[in-house]
């Protein structure tokens, strides 16, 4: 009365392989866990844990510094990210600026101030303000030029602060700029 009335199952049922299936049976849990287990390498003391953590952080900082120097977008600071900022960097890096030589000039002025020659002392008196005015004027021109170029090339992008960014980069010594310059001086075709 409560008996099944289905026919007997065949001795060898056909294997049905689903398309995209893995083609092997699922491993038992204990076997999967055994393969996944690794020996614990936890530090035995707090001092050793601190040492490992410092080494790991130093490695991460080195990678970030290297990526930042190359101009890799994911490692850049927020102030350096975006196509407008990249354009500003290339715009400044493709030119020789008085601002990039300002530190060298100030060093020479300090050396000249040590000389007992009256003409050198007079030069030391008037040279710094003149240099600063020239650098300030150059910064204004760079700022205006990059804002205009950014508005042409990237009309939808936010160009807020890009002029000051370009002016500040122009005052840095070329070798010390971060991210490193991606264009040579005079390469205006890559801007």
Coordinates of C-alpha atoms in Angstrom, one line a residue:
X1 CA 0.0 0.0 0.0
X2 CA 2.8 2.5 0.9
X3 CA 5.3 0.9 -1.4
X4 CA 7.1 2.9 -4.1
X5 CA 6.1 1.9 -7.6
X6 CA 9.1 3.2 -9.5
X7 CA 11.2 1.0 -11.7
X8 CA 14.6 -0.1 -10.5
X9 CA 17.5 2.2 -11.1
X10 CA 19.9 1.1 -13.8
X11 CA 23.2 -0.4 -12.5
X12 CA 25.4 2.3 -14.2
X13 CA 23.5 5.6 -14.4
X14 CA 24.8 7.9 -17.2
X15 CA 27.1 10.6 -15.9
X16 CA 25.6 14.1 -16.6
X17 CA 28.3 16.8 -16.8
X18 CA 26.9 20.3 -16.6
X19 CA 28.4 22.8 -19.0
X20 CA 30.9 24.9 -17.0
X21 CA 31.0 22.2 -14.2
X22 CA 34.3 21.5 -12.5
X23 CA 34.4 17.9 -13.7
X24 CA 35.5 16.4 -10.3
X25 CA 33.7 15.6 -7.1
X26 CA 33.6 18.1 -4.3
X27 CA 36.3 17.3 -1.8
X28 CA 35.5 16.4 1.8
X29 CA 35.6 19.2 4.3
X30 CA 38.5 17.6 6.3
X31 CA 40.6 17.3 3.1
X32 CA 39.9 20.9 2.1
X33 CA 40.8 22.2 5.6
X34 CA 44.0 20.0 5.7
X35 CA 45.2 21.6 2.4
X36 CA 44.3 25.1 3.5
X37 CA 46.1 24.9 6.9
X38 CA 49.5 26.5 7.2
X39 CA 51.7 26.6 10.2
X40 CA 51.1 29.6 12.4
X41 CA 53.9 32.1 12.2
X42 CA 52.8 34.4 14.9
X43 CA 55.5 36.2 16.7
X44 CA 56.4 34.9 20.1
X45 CA 56.9 38.3 21.8
X46 CA 55.4 41.7 21.5
X47 CA 58.8 43.1 20.6
X48 CA 59.0 40.8 17.6
X49 CA 55.5 41.6 16.5
X50 CA 56.3 45.3 16.6
X51 CA 59.5 44.7 14.6
X52 CA 57.6 42.7 11.9
X53 CA 54.9 45.4 11.7
X54 CA 57.5 48.2 11.3
X55 CA 59.2 46.2 8.5
X56 CA 55.8 45.7 6.8
X57 CA 55.0 49.4 7.0
X58 CA 58.4 50.3 5.7
X59 CA 57.9 48.1 2.7
X60 CA 54.5 49.6 2.0
X61 CA 55.9 53.1 2.3
X62 CA 58.7 52.2 -0.1
X63 CA 56.2 50.9 -2.7
X64 CA 54.1 54.0 -2.3
X65 CA 57.1 56.3 -2.6
X66 CA 58.2 54.5 -5.8
X67 CA 54.7 54.6 -7.3
X68 CA 54.5 58.3 -6.4
X69 CA 57.8 59.1 -8.0
X70 CA 56.7 57.3 -11.2
X71 CA 53.4 59.2 -11.2
X72 CA 51.2 56.1 -10.7
X73 CA 47.7 57.5 -10.1
X74 CA 46.8 55.1 -7.2
X75 CA 49.9 56.1 -5.1
X76 CA 49.6 59.9 -5.6
X77 CA 48.4 62.2 -3.0
X78 CA 44.9 63.8 -3.4
X79 CA 46.4 67.1 -4.5
X80 CA 48.3 65.4 -7.3
X81 CA 45.5 63.2 -8.7
X82 CA 43.6 63.8 -11.9
X83 CA 44.2 64.7 -15.5
X84 CA 44.2 68.4 -14.8
X85 CA 47.0 68.1 -12.3
X86 CA 48.9 65.9 -14.6
X87 CA 48.5 68.5 -17.3
X88 CA 49.8 71.2 -14.9
X89 CA 52.8 69.1 -14.0
X90 CA 53.7 68.5 -17.6
X91 CA 53.1 72.1 -18.5
X92 CA 55.5 73.3 -15.8
X93 CA 58.1 70.5 -16.3
X94 CA 58.4 71.3 -20.0
X95 CA 59.7 74.8 -19.3
X96 CA 62.7 76.4 -17.7
X97 CA 61.6 78.6 -14.9
X98 CA 63.4 81.2 -12.8
X99 CA 61.7 79.8 -9.8
X100 CA 63.5 76.4 -10.1
X101 CA 66.8 78.3 -9.8
X102 CA 65.7 80.5 -6.9
X103 CA 67.4 78.4 -4.2
X104 CA 70.7 78.4 -6.1
X105 CA 70.5 82.1 -6.6
X106 CA 69.8 82.7 -2.9
X107 CA 72.8 80.5 -1.9
X108 CA 75.0 82.6 -4.2
X109 CA 73.6 85.8 -2.6
X110 CA 74.4 84.5 0.9
X111 CA 78.0 83.8 -0.2
X112 CA 78.3 87.2 -1.8
X113 CA 77.1 88.8 1.4
X114 CA 80.2 87.5 3.2
X115 CA 82.5 89.3 0.8
X116 CA 83.9 92.7 2.0
X117 CA 83.3 94.3 -1.4
X118 CA 80.8 97.2 -1.4
X119 CA 79.5 96.3 -4.9
X120 CA 78.7 92.8 -3.7
X121 CA 76.9 94.1 -0.6
X122 CA 74.8 96.4 -2.8
X123 CA 73.9 93.5 -5.0
X124 CA 72.9 91.4 -2.0
X125 CA 70.6 94.3 -0.9
X126 CA 68.7 94.6 -4.2
X127 CA 68.9 91.1 -5.7
X128 CA 66.5 89.1 -3.4
X129 CA 63.4 91.4 -3.9
X130 CA 64.0 91.6 -7.6
X131 CA 64.3 87.8 -7.8
X132 CA 61.1 87.4 -5.8
X133 CA 59.2 89.8 -8.0
X134 CA 60.3 87.9 -11.1
X135 CA 59.3 84.6 -9.6
X136 CA 55.9 86.0 -8.5
X137 CA 55.3 87.4 -12.0
X138 CA 56.3 84.1 -13.6
X139 CA 54.0 82.2 -11.3
X140 CA 51.1 84.5 -12.3
X141 CA 51.8 83.8 -16.0
X142 CA 52.1 80.1 -15.5
X143 CA 48.9 80.1 -13.5
X144 CA 47.0 82.0 -16.2
X145 CA 48.3 79.7 -18.9
X146 CA 47.5 76.4 -17.2
X147 CA 44.0 77.6 -16.3
X148 CA 43.3 78.5 -19.9
X149 CA 44.8 75.2 -21.2
X150 CA 42.9 73.1 -18.7
X151 CA 39.6 74.8 -19.6
X152 CA 40.2 74.0 -23.2
X153 CA 41.3 70.4 -22.8
X154 CA 39.2 69.3 -19.8
X155 CA 36.1 71.5 -19.7
X156 CA 34.2 69.2 -17.3
X157 CA 37.0 68.7 -14.8
X158 CA 37.5 70.7 -11.6
X159 CA 40.4 73.0 -12.1
X160 CA 40.2 74.7 -8.7
X161 CA 43.6 75.5 -7.4
X162 CA 45.5 74.3 -10.4
X163 CA 47.1 77.7 -11.0
X164 CA 48.6 77.7 -7.5
X165 CA 49.6 74.1 -7.9
X166 CA 51.5 74.9 -11.1
X167 CA 53.2 78.0 -9.6
X168 CA 54.4 76.1 -6.5
X169 CA 55.8 73.3 -8.7
X170 CA 57.6 75.9 -10.8
X171 CA 59.4 77.1 -7.7
X172 CA 60.8 73.7 -6.8
X173 CA 64.2 72.5 -8.0
X174 CA 63.5 70.2 -10.9
X175 CA 65.3 67.2 -9.5
X176 CA 63.4 67.4 -6.2
X177 CA 59.9 67.5 -7.7
X178 CA 57.5 64.7 -6.7
X179 CA 56.0 63.2 -8.8
X180 CA 59.1 63.1 -11.0
X181 CA 58.9 65.1 -14.2
X182 CA 57.5 63.0 -17.0
X183 CA 58.5 65.3 -19.8
X184 CA 61.8 66.9 -20.7
X185 CA 62.4 70.6 -21.0
X186 CA 61.2 71.8 -24.4
X187 CA 58.9 68.8 -25.0
X188 CA 55.7 70.8 -25.5
X189 CA 54.2 68.2 -27.8
X190 CA 53.6 65.8 -24.8
X191 CA 51.6 68.3 -22.9

